[in-house]
PDB file of C-alpha atoms in Angstrom:
ATOM      1  CA  MET A   1     -17.456  -2.556  10.140  1.00  0.00           C
ATOM      2  CA  VAL A   2     -13.963  -0.124   9.613  1.00  0.00           C
ATOM      3  CA  GLN A   3     -14.363   2.860  12.231  1.00  0.00           C
ATOM      4  CA  LYS A   4     -13.553   6.414  10.600  1.00  0.00           C
ATOM      5  CA  ALA A   5     -10.227   8.378  11.628  1.00  0.00           C
ATOM      6  CA  LYS A   6     -10.780  11.478  13.433  1.00  0.00           C
ATOM      7  CA  ILE A   7      -8.985  14.613  11.842  1.00  0.00           C
ATOM      8  CA  LEU A   8      -8.148  17.618  14.249  1.00  0.00           C
ATOM      9  CA  LEU A   9      -8.756  20.886  13.006  1.00  0.00           C
ATOM     10  CA  VAL A  10      -7.216  23.821  15.109  1.00  0.00           C
ATOM     11  CA  ASP A  11      -7.886  27.273  14.203  1.00  0.00           C
ATOM     12  CA  ASP A  12      -9.191  30.436  16.068  1.00  0.00           C
ATOM     13  CA  ARG A  13     -11.148  31.598  13.046  1.00  0.00           C
ATOM     14  CA  PRO A  14     -14.618  29.927  12.476  1.00  0.00           C
ATOM     15  CA  GLU A  15     -14.849  30.661   8.774  1.00  0.00           C
ATOM     16  CA  ASN A  16     -11.191  29.015   8.643  1.00  0.00           C
ATOM     17  CA  LEU A  17     -12.613  26.002  10.232  1.00  0.00           C
ATOM     18  CA  LEU A  18     -15.750  25.752   7.883  1.00  0.00           C
ATOM     19  CA  ALA A  19     -13.265  25.986   4.965  1.00  0.00           C
ATOM     20  CA  LEU A  20     -11.590  23.079   6.045  1.00  0.00           C
ATOM     21  CA  GLU A  21     -14.107  20.994   6.644  1.00  0.00           C
ATOM     22  CA  ALA A  22     -15.819  21.739   3.060  1.00  0.00           C
ATOM     23  CA  ILE A  23     -12.493  20.685   1.821  1.00  0.00           C
ATOM     24  CA  LEU A  24     -12.284  17.543   3.824  1.00  0.00           C
ATOM     25  CA  SER A  25     -15.860  16.471   3.647  1.00  0.00           C
ATOM     26  CA  ALA A  26     -14.846  14.630   0.766  1.00  0.00           C
ATOM     27  CA  LEU A  27     -12.881  12.079   2.637  1.00  0.00           C
ATOM     28  CA  ASP A  28     -15.535  10.829   4.703  1.00  0.00           C
ATOM     29  CA  GLN A  29     -13.744  10.788   7.933  1.00  0.00           C
ATOM     30  CA  THR A  30     -14.726  12.344  11.509  1.00  0.00           C
ATOM     31  CA  LEU A  31     -13.710  15.916  11.677  1.00  0.00           C
ATOM     32  CA  VAL A  32     -12.974  17.662  15.184  1.00  0.00           C
ATOM     33  CA  ARG A  33     -12.878  21.201  15.745  1.00  0.00           C
ATOM     34  CA  ALA A  34     -10.467  23.266  18.092  1.00  0.00           C
ATOM     35  CA  SER A  35     -10.749  26.721  18.240  1.00  0.00           C
ATOM     36  CA  SER A  36      -7.627  27.340  20.442  1.00  0.00           C
ATOM     37  CA  GLY A  37      -4.434  25.306  21.027  1.00  0.00           C
ATOM     38  CA  GLU A  38      -5.804  24.772  24.666  1.00  0.00           C
ATOM     39  CA  GLU A  39      -8.816  23.355  23.058  1.00  0.00           C
ATOM     40  CA  ALA A  40      -6.860  20.894  20.830  1.00  0.00           C
ATOM     41  CA  LEU A  41      -4.807  19.573  23.905  1.00  0.00           C
ATOM     42  CA  LYS A  42      -8.220  18.821  25.677  1.00  0.00           C
ATOM     43  CA  ALA A  43      -9.317  17.006  22.594  1.00  0.00           C
ATOM     44  CA  LEU A  44      -6.143  14.758  22.360  1.00  0.00           C
ATOM     45  CA  LEU A  45      -6.614  13.765  25.900  1.00  0.00           C
ATOM     46  CA  THR A  46      -9.222  11.361  25.073  1.00  0.00           C
ATOM     47  CA  ASP A  47      -9.386  10.792  21.305  1.00  0.00           C
ATOM     48  CA  ASP A  48      -6.933   9.122  18.856  1.00  0.00           C
ATOM     49  CA  PHE A  49      -6.216  11.319  15.546  1.00  0.00           C
ATOM     50  CA  ALA A  50      -5.185  10.381  12.241  1.00  0.00           C
ATOM     51  CA  VAL A  51      -3.417  13.942  11.505  1.00  0.00           C
ATOM     52  CA  ILE A  52      -3.736  17.358  13.081  1.00  0.00           C
ATOM     53  CA  LEU A  53      -4.186  20.706  11.061  1.00  0.00           C
ATOM     54  CA  LEU A  54      -2.864  23.108  13.129  1.00  0.00           C
ATOM     55  CA  ASP A  55      -3.069  26.977  12.484  1.00  0.00           C
ATOM     56  CA  VAL A  56       0.192  28.679  13.411  1.00  0.00           C
ATOM     57  CA  GLN A  57      -1.177  32.644  14.310  1.00  0.00           C
ATOM     58  CA  MET A  58      -3.631  31.912  17.180  1.00  0.00           C
ATOM     59  CA  PRO A  59      -3.934  34.374  20.331  1.00  0.00           C
ATOM     60  CA  GLY A  60      -2.667  32.967  23.527  1.00  0.00           C
ATOM     61  CA  MET A  61      -1.069  29.683  22.463  1.00  0.00           C
ATOM     62  CA  ASP A  62       0.094  29.667  18.938  1.00  0.00           C
ATOM     63  CA  GLY A  63       0.690  26.515  16.795  1.00  0.00           C
ATOM     64  CA  PHE A  64       4.028  25.958  17.681  1.00  0.00           C
ATOM     65  CA  GLU A  65       3.611  26.220  21.527  1.00  0.00           C
ATOM     66  CA  THR A  66       0.703  23.623  20.635  1.00  0.00           C
ATOM     67  CA  ALA A  67       2.715  21.457  18.783  1.00  0.00           C
ATOM     68  CA  ALA A  68       5.683  21.411  21.376  1.00  0.00           C
ATOM     69  CA  HIS A  69       3.214  20.395  24.100  1.00  0.00           C
ATOM     70  CA  ILE A  70       1.577  17.629  21.781  1.00  0.00           C
ATOM     71  CA  LYS A  71       5.141  16.236  20.944  1.00  0.00           C
ATOM     72  CA  ARG A  72       6.281  16.025  24.671  1.00  0.00           C
ATOM     73  CA  ARG A  73       3.047  13.698  25.446  1.00  0.00           C
ATOM     74  CA  GLU A  74       3.846  10.200  24.881  1.00  0.00           C
ATOM     75  CA  ARG A  75       0.314   9.298  23.703  1.00  0.00           C
ATOM     76  CA  THR A  76       0.260  12.075  21.081  1.00  0.00           C
ATOM     77  CA  ARG A  77       4.002  12.312  19.957  1.00  0.00           C
ATOM     78  CA  ASP A  78       3.602  10.506  16.929  1.00  0.00           C
ATOM     79  CA  ILE A  79       0.427  12.095  15.477  1.00  0.00           C
ATOM     80  CA  PRO A  80       1.293  14.123  11.975  1.00  0.00           C
ATOM     81  CA  ILE A  81       1.061  17.652  12.363  1.00  0.00           C
ATOM     82  CA  ILE A  82       0.214  19.970   9.251  1.00  0.00           C
ATOM     83  CA  PHE A  83       0.986  23.270  10.118  1.00  0.00           C
ATOM     84  CA  LEU A  84      -1.118  25.956   8.212  1.00  0.00           C
ATOM     85  CA  THR A  85      -0.178  29.637   8.127  1.00  0.00           C
ATOM     86  CA  ALA A  86      -1.432  32.885   6.594  1.00  0.00           C
ATOM     87  CA  ILE A  87       1.969  34.414   6.909  1.00  0.00           C
ATOM     88  CA  ASN A  88       5.420  33.403   5.375  1.00  0.00           C
ATOM     89  CA  HIS A  89       8.667  35.171   6.956  1.00  0.00           C
ATOM     90  CA  GLY A  90      10.810  32.947   4.731  1.00  0.00           C
ATOM     91  CA  PRO A  91      12.711  29.614   5.299  1.00  0.00           C
ATOM     92  CA  HIS A  92      13.941  30.940   9.046  1.00  0.00           C
ATOM     93  CA  HIS A  93       9.695  30.554   9.619  1.00  0.00           C
ATOM     94  CA  THR A  94       9.223  27.401   8.192  1.00  0.00           C
ATOM     95  CA  PHE A  95      12.311  25.622   9.624  1.00  0.00           C
ATOM     96  CA  ARG A  96      10.844  26.641  12.822  1.00  0.00           C
ATOM     97  CA  GLY A  97       7.656  24.575  11.978  1.00  0.00           C
ATOM     98  CA  TYR A  98       9.658  21.577  10.782  1.00  0.00           C
ATOM     99  CA  ALA A  99      11.621  21.764  14.118  1.00  0.00           C
ATOM    100  CA  ALA A 100       8.204  22.076  16.330  1.00  0.00           C
ATOM    101  CA  GLY A 101       7.610  18.496  14.748  1.00  0.00           C
ATOM    102  CA  ALA A 102       5.394  19.292  11.636  1.00  0.00           C
ATOM    103  CA  VAL A 103       5.419  16.657   8.796  1.00  0.00           C
ATOM    104  CA  ASP A 104       4.207  19.809   6.481  1.00  0.00           C
ATOM    105  CA  TYR A 105       3.898  23.207   6.468  1.00  0.00           C
ATOM    106  CA  ILE A 106       1.401  24.734   4.290  1.00  0.00           C
ATOM    107  CA  SER A 107       1.175  28.758   3.329  1.00  0.00           C
ATOM    108  CA  LYS A 108      -2.768  30.055   2.611  1.00  0.00           C
ATOM    109  CA  PRO A 109      -4.117  30.359   0.630  1.00  0.00           C
ATOM    110  CA  PHE A 110      -3.593  26.484  -0.124  1.00  0.00           C
ATOM    111  CA  ASP A 111      -4.787  24.614  -3.212  1.00  0.00           C
ATOM    112  CA  PRO A 112      -7.737  22.513  -1.658  1.00  0.00           C
ATOM    113  CA  TRP A 113      -6.821  19.446  -3.454  1.00  0.00           C
ATOM    114  CA  VAL A 114      -3.164  19.267  -2.670  1.00  0.00           C
ATOM    115  CA  LEU A 115      -4.176  19.709   1.063  1.00  0.00           C
ATOM    116  CA  ARG A 116      -7.051  17.261   0.708  1.00  0.00           C
ATOM    117  CA  ALA A 117      -4.462  14.301  -1.006  1.00  0.00           C
ATOM    118  CA  LYS A 118      -1.883  15.122   1.637  1.00  0.00           C
ATOM    119  CA  VAL A 119      -4.440  14.419   4.742  1.00  0.00           C
ATOM    120  CA  SER A 120      -5.496  11.383   2.880  1.00  0.00           C
ATOM    121  CA  VAL A 121      -2.354   9.617   2.969  1.00  0.00           C
ATOM    122  CA  PHE A 122      -2.114  10.039   6.760  1.00  0.00           C
ATOM    123  CA  VAL A 123      -5.560   8.726   7.288  1.00  0.00           C
ATOM    124  CA  GLU A 124      -4.665   5.384   5.135  1.00  0.00           C
ATOM    125  CA  LEU A 125      -1.539   4.951   7.049  1.00  0.00           C
ATOM    126  CA  TYR A 126      -3.520   5.476  10.271  1.00  0.00           C
ATOM    127  CA  MET A 127      -5.958   3.033   9.288  1.00  0.00           C
ATOM    128  CA  LYS A 128      -3.347   0.756   8.223  1.00  0.00           C
ATOM    129  CA  ASN A 129      -1.935   0.714  11.512  1.00  0.00           C
ATOM    130  CA  CYS A 130      -5.067   0.190  13.442  1.00  0.00           C
ATOM    131  CA  GLN A 131      -5.706  -2.883  11.204  1.00  0.00           C
ATOM    132  CA  LEU A 132      -2.199  -4.211  12.059  1.00  0.00           C
ATOM    133  CA  ARG A 133      -2.813  -3.619  15.813  1.00  0.00           C
ATOM    134  CA  GLU A 134      -5.899  -5.815  15.483  1.00  0.00           C
ATOM    135  CA  GLN A 135      -4.104  -8.641  13.974  1.00  0.00           C
ATOM    136  CA  ALA A 136      -1.379  -8.040  16.293  1.00  0.00           C
ATOM    137  CA  ALA A 137      -4.100  -8.603  19.342  1.00  0.00           C
ATOM    138  CA  LEU A 138      -5.675 -11.625  17.824  1.00  0.00           C
ATOM    139  CA  LEU A 139      -2.449 -13.351  17.515  1.00  0.00           C
ATOM    140  CA  ARG A 140      -1.510 -12.237  20.890  1.00  0.00           C
ATOM    141  CA  LEU A 141      -4.449 -14.050  22.326  1.00  0.00           C
ATOM    142  CA  GLN A 142      -3.691 -17.121  20.531  1.00  0.00           C
ATOM    143  CA  ILE A 143      -0.232 -17.213  21.810  1.00  0.00           C
ATOM    144  CA  GLU A 144      -1.158 -16.302  25.322  1.00  0.00           C
ATOM    145  CA  GLY A 145      -3.931 -18.724  25.370  1.00  0.00           C
ATOM    146  CA  ASP A 146      -6.945 -16.945  26.550  1.00  0.00           C
ATOM    147  CA  GLY A 147      -8.908 -20.032  27.504  1.00  0.00           C
ATOM    148  CA  LYS A 148     -11.875 -19.684  25.170  1.00  0.00           C
ATOM    149  CA  ALA A 149     -12.953 -23.231  24.558  1.00  0.00           C
ATOM    150  CA  GLU A 150     -13.641 -22.042  20.334  1.00  0.00           C
ATOM    151  CA  GLN A 151     -10.221 -21.024  20.361  1.00  0.00           C
ATOM    152  CA  ALA A 152      -8.867 -24.207  21.930  1.00  0.00           C
ATOM    153  CA  LYS A 153     -10.979 -26.438  19.696  1.00  0.00           C
ATOM    154  CA  GLU A 154      -9.809 -25.028  16.403  1.00  0.00           C
ATOM    155  CA  PRO A 155      -6.405 -23.130  16.426  1.00  0.00           C
ATOM    156  CA  ALA A 156      -5.680 -24.316  12.994  1.00  0.00           C
ATOM    157  CA  GLY A 157      -8.750 -22.760  11.815  1.00  0.00           C
ATOM    158  CA  LEU A 158      -8.090 -19.486  13.983  1.00  0.00           C
ATOM    159  CA  LEU A 159      -4.469 -19.436  12.272  1.00  0.00           C
ATOM    160  CA  ALA A 160      -5.674 -19.837   9.058  1.00  0.00           C
ATOM    161  CA  GLU A 161      -8.240 -16.818   9.623  1.00  0.00           C
ATOM    162  CA  LEU A 162      -5.260 -14.347  11.119  1.00  0.00           C
ATOM    163  CA  SER A 163      -3.146 -15.394   8.360  1.00  0.00           C
ATOM    164  CA  ALA A 164      -6.000 -14.632   5.706  1.00  0.00           C
ATOM    165  CA  ARG A 165      -6.410 -11.389   7.431  1.00  0.00           C
ATOM    166  CA  LEU A 166      -3.105 -10.633   7.481  1.00  0.00           C
ATOM    167  CA  ALA A 167      -2.619 -11.112   3.864  1.00  0.00           C
ATOM    168  CA  ALA A 168      -5.226  -8.479   3.265  1.00  0.00           C
ATOM    169  CA  VAL A 169      -3.680  -5.849   5.190  1.00  0.00           C
ATOM    170  CA  GLU A 170      -0.083  -6.610   3.433  1.00  0.00           C
ATOM    171  CA  GLU A 171      -1.632  -6.364   0.299  1.00  0.00           C
ATOM    172  CA  GLN A 172      -3.133  -3.131   0.907  1.00  0.00           C
ATOM    173  CA  ALA A 173       0.134  -1.962   2.654  1.00  0.00           C
ATOM    174  CA  GLU A 174       2.151  -2.920  -0.505  1.00  0.00           C
ATOM    175  CA  ALA A 175      -0.506  -0.868  -2.970  1.00  0.00           C
ATOM    176  CA  LEU A 176      -0.014   2.182  -0.715  1.00  0.00           C
ATOM    177  CA  SER A 177       3.655   1.971  -0.573  1.00  0.00           C
ATOM    178  CA  LYS A 178       3.544   1.752  -4.191  1.00  0.00           C
ATOM    179  CA  GLN A 179       1.171   4.979  -4.482  1.00  0.00           C
ATOM    180  CA  LEU A 180       3.290   6.964  -2.325  1.00  0.00           C
ATOM    181  CA  ASP A 181       6.652   6.031  -4.533  1.00  0.00           C
ATOM    182  CA  ASP A 182       4.330   6.965  -7.792  1.00  0.00           C
ATOM    183  CA  ASP A 183       3.055  10.092  -6.541  1.00  0.00           C
ATOM    184  CA  ALA A 184       6.571  11.009  -5.059  1.00  0.00           C
ATOM    185  CA  ALA A 185       5.097  11.869  -1.641  1.00  0.00           C
ATOM    186  CA  ASP A 186       6.512  13.417   1.367  1.00  0.00           C
ATOM    187  CA  ALA A 187       9.510  11.832   3.096  1.00  0.00           C
ATOM    188  CA  ALA A 188       7.971  11.491   6.365  1.00  0.00           C
ATOM    189  CA  ALA A 189       4.673   9.491   4.393  1.00  0.00           C
ATOM    190  CA  VAL A 190       7.087   6.985   2.859  1.00  0.00           C
ATOM    191  CA  ALA A 191       9.159   6.618   6.062  1.00  0.00           C
ATOM    192  CA  THR A 192       5.728   5.901   8.051  1.00  0.00           C
ATOM    193  CA  ALA A 193       4.663   3.425   5.306  1.00  0.00           C
ATOM    194  CA  ALA A 194       8.124   1.781   5.338  1.00  0.00           C
ATOM    195  CA  HIS A 195       7.717   1.462   9.240  1.00  0.00           C
ATOM    196  CA  LEU A 196       4.365  -0.340   8.518  1.00  0.00           C
ATOM    197  CA  GLU A 197       5.880  -2.651   6.232  1.00  0.00           C
ATOM    198  CA  ARG A 198       8.517  -3.752   8.610  1.00  0.00           C
ATOM    199  CA  LYS A 199       5.912  -4.048  11.517  1.00  0.00           C
ATOM    200  CA  LEU A 200       3.768  -6.616   9.312  1.00  0.00           C
ATOM    201  CA  THR A 201       6.937  -8.546   8.156  1.00  0.00           C
ATOM    202  CA  GLY A 202       7.712  -9.253  11.968  1.00  0.00           C
ATOM    203  CA  LEU A 203       3.841 -10.207  12.205  1.00  0.00           C
ATOM    204  CA  ARG A 204       4.086 -12.533   9.345  1.00  0.00           C
ATOM    205  CA  ARG A 205       7.066 -14.172  10.873  1.00  0.00           C
ATOM    206  CA  ALA A 206       5.645 -14.688  14.168  1.00  0.00           C
ATOM    207  CA  LEU A 207       2.482 -16.057  12.707  1.00  0.00           C
ATOM    208  CA  ASP A 208       4.174 -18.408  10.482  1.00  0.00           C
ATOM    209  CA  ALA A 209       6.217 -19.659  13.362  1.00  0.00           C
ATOM    210  CA  LEU A 210       2.677 -20.879  14.740  1.00  0.00           C
ATOM    211  CA  GLU A 211       2.182 -23.312  12.043  1.00  0.00           C
ATOM    212  CA  PRO A 212       2.352 -26.838  12.883  1.00  0.00           C
ATOM    213  CA  GLY A 213       5.889 -28.377  12.141  1.00  0.00           C
ATOM    214  CA  THR A 214       7.562 -25.322  13.758  1.00  0.00           C
ATOM    215  CA  SER A 215       9.074 -24.528  17.081  1.00  0.00           C
ATOM    216  CA  ALA A 216       7.019 -24.645  20.063  1.00  0.00           C
ATOM    217  CA  GLU A 217       8.755 -21.532  21.218  1.00  0.00           C
ATOM    218  CA  ALA A 218       6.205 -18.533  21.266  1.00  0.00           C
ATOM    219  CA  PRO A 219       7.598 -15.690  18.728  1.00  0.00           C
ATOM    220  CA  SER A 220       8.219 -12.509  19.944  1.00  0.00           C
ATOM    221  CA  LEU A 221       5.714 -10.023  18.423  1.00  0.00           C
ATOM    222  CA  PRO A 222       6.621  -6.732  16.597  1.00  0.00           C
ATOM    223  CA  SER A 223       6.402  -3.443  18.469  1.00  0.00           C
ATOM    224  CA  GLN A 224       2.783  -1.661  18.315  1.00  0.00           C
ATOM    225  CA  ASN A 225       4.865   1.731  18.566  1.00  0.00           C
TER     226      ASN A 225
END
């Protein structure tokens, strides 16, 4: 059963959090509230998130400072951040948002459909990455030989199962990339999808190298970063 992705919503105003939940509930993912930058950083210590929706104007630690802390942590630096703001001070203000590590910068009031579509892209990419890590872990167990009798008796059957699972992920990644091209999506989303495809290609080569008749030397696995 596929686990739901978590989306972090950060805003000091409860009514804004409620509005975001109403907009994103259709995605059927796990929505996590944080009413301050400090609370958001605490949530990021224990949970993995597909994307963060971060309000800019907050008392105490504002959105820019919160984003800076997120990008400094190795565990969280690659999580996409979408800034939400009720003010617009021109290009300089927007540039500061991107400089802080945001993948997008949206001014309120925003189009609910557009926001939901943008978030859904990053949720899909997150889910594909999770599937890829799972396939890589299974392959690594086979290469290292974890000693389980069932795997030792039927290595060919396990390779066939891994190949079939990887093929399904490859097909989904190809469809997602095509969708991003058709929709003229954000450059950050397209780049993330391309990175996912490169990792899939590396994993496919590693799996093919384990087929009977190939070199016995264990292939190097693609990085999970």
